[in-house]
Coordinates of C-alpha atoms in Angstrom, one line a residue:
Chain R
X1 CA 53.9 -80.8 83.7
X2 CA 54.1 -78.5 86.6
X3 CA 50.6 -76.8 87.7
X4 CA 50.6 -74.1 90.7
X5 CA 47.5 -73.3 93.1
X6 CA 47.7 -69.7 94.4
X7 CA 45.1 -69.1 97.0
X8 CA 43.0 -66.5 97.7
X9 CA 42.7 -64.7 94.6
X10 CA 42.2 -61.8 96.4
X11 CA 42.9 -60.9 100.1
X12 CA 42.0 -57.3 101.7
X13 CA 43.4 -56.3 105.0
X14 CA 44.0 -53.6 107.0
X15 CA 47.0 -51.6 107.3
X16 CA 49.2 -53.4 110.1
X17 CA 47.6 -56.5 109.9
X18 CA 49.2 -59.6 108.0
X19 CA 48.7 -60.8 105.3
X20 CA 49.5 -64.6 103.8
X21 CA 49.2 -66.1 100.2
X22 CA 49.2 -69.8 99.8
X23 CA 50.9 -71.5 96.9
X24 CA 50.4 -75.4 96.1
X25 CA 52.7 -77.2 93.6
X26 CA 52.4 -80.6 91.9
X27 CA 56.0 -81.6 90.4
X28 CA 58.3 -82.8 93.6
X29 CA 61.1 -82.0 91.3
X30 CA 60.6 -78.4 91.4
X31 CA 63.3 -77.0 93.6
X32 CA 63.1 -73.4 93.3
X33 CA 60.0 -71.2 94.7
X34 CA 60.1 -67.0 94.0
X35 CA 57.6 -64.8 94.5
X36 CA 57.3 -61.8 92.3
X37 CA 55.0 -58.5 93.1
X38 CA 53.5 -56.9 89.9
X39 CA 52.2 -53.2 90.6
X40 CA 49.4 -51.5 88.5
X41 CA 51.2 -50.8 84.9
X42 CA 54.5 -52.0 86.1
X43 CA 56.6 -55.5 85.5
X44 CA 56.6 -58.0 87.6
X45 CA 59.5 -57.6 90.4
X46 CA 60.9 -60.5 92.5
X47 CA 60.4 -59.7 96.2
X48 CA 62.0 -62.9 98.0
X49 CA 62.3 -66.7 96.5
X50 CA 63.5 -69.7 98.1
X51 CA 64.9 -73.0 97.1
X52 CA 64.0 -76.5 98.0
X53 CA 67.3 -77.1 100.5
X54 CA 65.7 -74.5 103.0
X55 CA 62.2 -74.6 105.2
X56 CA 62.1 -70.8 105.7
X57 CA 63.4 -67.7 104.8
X58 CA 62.8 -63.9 105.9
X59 CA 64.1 -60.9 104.4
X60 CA 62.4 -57.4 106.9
X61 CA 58.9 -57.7 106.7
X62 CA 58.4 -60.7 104.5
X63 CA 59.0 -64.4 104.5
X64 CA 58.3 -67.4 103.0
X65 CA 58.1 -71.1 104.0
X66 CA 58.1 -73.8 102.1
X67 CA 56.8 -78.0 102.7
X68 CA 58.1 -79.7 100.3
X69 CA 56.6 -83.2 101.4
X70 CA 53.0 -81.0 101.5
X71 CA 54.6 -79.5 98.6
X72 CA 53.1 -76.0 99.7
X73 CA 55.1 -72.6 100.4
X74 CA 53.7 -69.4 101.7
X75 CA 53.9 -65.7 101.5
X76 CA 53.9 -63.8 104.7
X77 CA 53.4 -60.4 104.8
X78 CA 53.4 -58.3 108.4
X79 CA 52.8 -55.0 109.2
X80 CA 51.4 -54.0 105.5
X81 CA 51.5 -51.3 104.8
X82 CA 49.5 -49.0 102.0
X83 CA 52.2 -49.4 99.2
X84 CA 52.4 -53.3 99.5
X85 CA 48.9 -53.5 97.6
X86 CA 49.7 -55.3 94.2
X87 CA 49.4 -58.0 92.8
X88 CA 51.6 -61.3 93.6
X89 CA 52.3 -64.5 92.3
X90 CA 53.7 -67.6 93.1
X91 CA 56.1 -69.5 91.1
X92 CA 57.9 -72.6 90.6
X93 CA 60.8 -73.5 88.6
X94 CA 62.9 -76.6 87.7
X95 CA 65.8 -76.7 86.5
X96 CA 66.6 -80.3 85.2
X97 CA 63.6 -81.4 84.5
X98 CA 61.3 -81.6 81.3
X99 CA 59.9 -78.0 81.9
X100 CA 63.4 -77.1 82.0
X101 CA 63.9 -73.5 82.3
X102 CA 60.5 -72.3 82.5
X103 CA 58.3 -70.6 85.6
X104 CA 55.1 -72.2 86.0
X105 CA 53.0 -69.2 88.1
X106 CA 49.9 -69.6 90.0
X107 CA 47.1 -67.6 89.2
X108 CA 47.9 -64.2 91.3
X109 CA 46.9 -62.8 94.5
X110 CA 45.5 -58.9 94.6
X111 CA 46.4 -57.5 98.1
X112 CA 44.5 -54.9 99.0
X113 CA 45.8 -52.7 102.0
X114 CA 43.5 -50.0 103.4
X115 CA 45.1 -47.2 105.1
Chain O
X1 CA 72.6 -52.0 85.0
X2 CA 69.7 -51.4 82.6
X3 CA 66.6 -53.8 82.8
X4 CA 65.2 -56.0 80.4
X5 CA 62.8 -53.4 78.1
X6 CA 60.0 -54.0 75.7
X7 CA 58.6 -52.5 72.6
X8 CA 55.9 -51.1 72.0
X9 CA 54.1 -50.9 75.4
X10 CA 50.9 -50.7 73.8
X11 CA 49.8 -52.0 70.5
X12 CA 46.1 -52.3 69.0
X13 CA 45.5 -54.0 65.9
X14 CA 42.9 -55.4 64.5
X15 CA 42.3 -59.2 63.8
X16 CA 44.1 -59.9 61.0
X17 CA 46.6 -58.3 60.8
X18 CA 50.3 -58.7 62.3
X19 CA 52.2 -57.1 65.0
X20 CA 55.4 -57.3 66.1
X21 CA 56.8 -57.5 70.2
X22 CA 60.2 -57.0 70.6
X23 CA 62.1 -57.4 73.8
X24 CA 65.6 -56.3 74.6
X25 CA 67.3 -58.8 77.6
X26 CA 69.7 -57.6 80.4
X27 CA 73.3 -57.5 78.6
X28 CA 75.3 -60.6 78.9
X29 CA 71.7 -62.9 80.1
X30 CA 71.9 -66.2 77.9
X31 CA 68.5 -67.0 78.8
X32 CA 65.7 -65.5 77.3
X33 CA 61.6 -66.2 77.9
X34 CA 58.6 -65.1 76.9
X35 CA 55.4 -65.4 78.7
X36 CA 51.7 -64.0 78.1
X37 CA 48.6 -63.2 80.6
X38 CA 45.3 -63.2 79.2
X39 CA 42.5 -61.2 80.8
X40 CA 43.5 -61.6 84.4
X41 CA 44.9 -65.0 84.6
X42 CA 47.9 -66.6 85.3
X43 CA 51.3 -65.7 83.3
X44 CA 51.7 -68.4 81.2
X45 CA 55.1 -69.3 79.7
X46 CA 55.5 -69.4 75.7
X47 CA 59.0 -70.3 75.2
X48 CA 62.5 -70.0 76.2
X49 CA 65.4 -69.0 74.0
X50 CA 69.7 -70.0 75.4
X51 CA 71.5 -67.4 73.4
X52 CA 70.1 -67.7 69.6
X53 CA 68.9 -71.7 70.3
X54 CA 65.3 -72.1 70.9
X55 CA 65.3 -74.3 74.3
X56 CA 61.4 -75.1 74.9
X57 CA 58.6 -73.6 72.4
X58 CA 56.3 -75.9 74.7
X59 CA 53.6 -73.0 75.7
X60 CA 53.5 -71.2 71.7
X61 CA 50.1 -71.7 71.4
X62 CA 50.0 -71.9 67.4
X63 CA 51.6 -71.6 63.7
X64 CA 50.2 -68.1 64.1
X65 CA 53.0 -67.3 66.6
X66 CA 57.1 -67.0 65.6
X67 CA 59.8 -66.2 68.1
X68 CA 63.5 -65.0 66.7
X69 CA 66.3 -63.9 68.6
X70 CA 69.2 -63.9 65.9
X71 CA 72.8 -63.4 66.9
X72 CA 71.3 -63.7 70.6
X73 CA 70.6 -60.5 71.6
X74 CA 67.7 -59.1 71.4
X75 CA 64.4 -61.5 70.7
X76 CA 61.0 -60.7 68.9
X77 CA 57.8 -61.8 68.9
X78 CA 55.6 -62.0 65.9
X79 CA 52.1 -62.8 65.6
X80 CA 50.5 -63.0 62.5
X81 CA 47.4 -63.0 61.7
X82 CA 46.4 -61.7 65.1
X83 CA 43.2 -63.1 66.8
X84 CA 41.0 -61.5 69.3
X85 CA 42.2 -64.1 71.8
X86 CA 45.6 -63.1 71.3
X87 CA 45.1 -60.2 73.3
X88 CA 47.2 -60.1 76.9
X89 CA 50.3 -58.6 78.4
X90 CA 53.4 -60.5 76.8
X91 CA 56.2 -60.3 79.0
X92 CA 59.8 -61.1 78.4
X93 CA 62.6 -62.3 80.9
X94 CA 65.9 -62.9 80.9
X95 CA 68.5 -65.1 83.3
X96 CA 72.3 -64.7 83.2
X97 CA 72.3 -68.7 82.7
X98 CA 70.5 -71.8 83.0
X99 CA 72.5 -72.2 86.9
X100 CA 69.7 -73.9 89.3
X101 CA 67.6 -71.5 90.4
X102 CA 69.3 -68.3 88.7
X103 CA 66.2 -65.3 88.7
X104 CA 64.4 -64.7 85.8
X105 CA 64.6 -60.6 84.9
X106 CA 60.7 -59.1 83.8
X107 CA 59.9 -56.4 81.4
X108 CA 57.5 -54.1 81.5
X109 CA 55.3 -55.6 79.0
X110 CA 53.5 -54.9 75.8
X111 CA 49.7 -54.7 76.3
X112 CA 48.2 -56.2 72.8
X113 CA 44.7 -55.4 72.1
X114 CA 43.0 -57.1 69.2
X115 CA 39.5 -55.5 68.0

């Protein structure tokens, strides 16, 4: 089955500075990469995802890239700010294979911004 | 349109006994999952649900865990008899339908604690 790297664990960074979360994956047939941001006591919340067709994609202060021959895809945070500390995970998903349906996460990222 | 929403958001039982985790989907989403994190870790998929058909029970862990989700609405979640190691966050989720790459919905959560 699908099994997902996320990398660091935790990251701490200064407000304005960026900030970038690293996701491996091991099924090539995963075709489908989201990234969801789960606040203290809150649900998880998808912030940006990107499929398998496209290398990069950006959305205001956040993007994401993706390899698929390294089969690797990134976070990119710039210009954090205090309320983007959270924790976020990486995901991958595919559709028409045997772990059809399901999100396979990696193990989480707390971001910690300081003002 | 209202988001997918859990009950209880707490629960603490002790082992032994049985609790059930009920999760109500976005109106009109086929696809229905539930997931679980234990004690910091990944989120961990349990099983997946299209309308009132189970699609993939793949990550139940045991006998001691039964999903329903008659007439496809709304799904629960029993666990019976609970273990300490059954404590975590279990999340639901829900898709409109099984397109490629359609976004999967979170709850908020029910936090189980078993003493």
């Amino acid at each position: 089955g699908e099994n997902v790297e996320q990398h660091p664990s935790t990251l701490s960074v200064q407000e304005g500075d960026s900030a970038v979360i690293k996701c491996t994956y091991s099924d090539s047939a995963s075709n489908y990469f989201p990234w969801y941001k789960q606040e203290l006591g809150k649900r998880p919340q998808l912030i940006i995802d990107i499929r398998s067709n496209v290398g990069e994609k950006k959305d205001q202060r956040i993007a994401v890239t993706l390899n698929k021959t390294a089969k690797h895809f990134s976070l990119h945070i710039t210009e954090t700010q205090p309320e983007d500390s959270a924790v976020y995970f990486c995901a991958a998903f595919n559709a028409g294979g045997t772990s059809y349906g399901k999100l396979t996460f990696g193990q989480g990222t707390i971001l910690t911004v300081h003002p | 349109e209202a988001g997918v929403t859990q009950f209880p958001s707490h629960s603490v039982i002790e082992k032994g006994q049985t609790v059930t985790l009920r999760c109500d989907p976005i109106s009109g989403h086929d696809n229905l999952y539930w997931y679980r994190r234990v004690m910091g870790k990944e989120i961990k998929f349990l099983l997946h649900f299209v309308k009132e058909s189970k699609q993939d029970e793949s990550g139940m862990p045991n006998n001691r865990f039964l999903a329903e989700r008659t007439g496809g609405t709304y799904s629960t979640l029993k666990v019976q008899p609970a273990e300490l190691e059954d404590s975590g966050v279990y999340f639901c989720a829900s898709s409109r339908k099984l397109a490629l790459q359609e976004t999967q919905y979170f709850g908020p959560g029910t936090r189980l604690l078993v003493l």
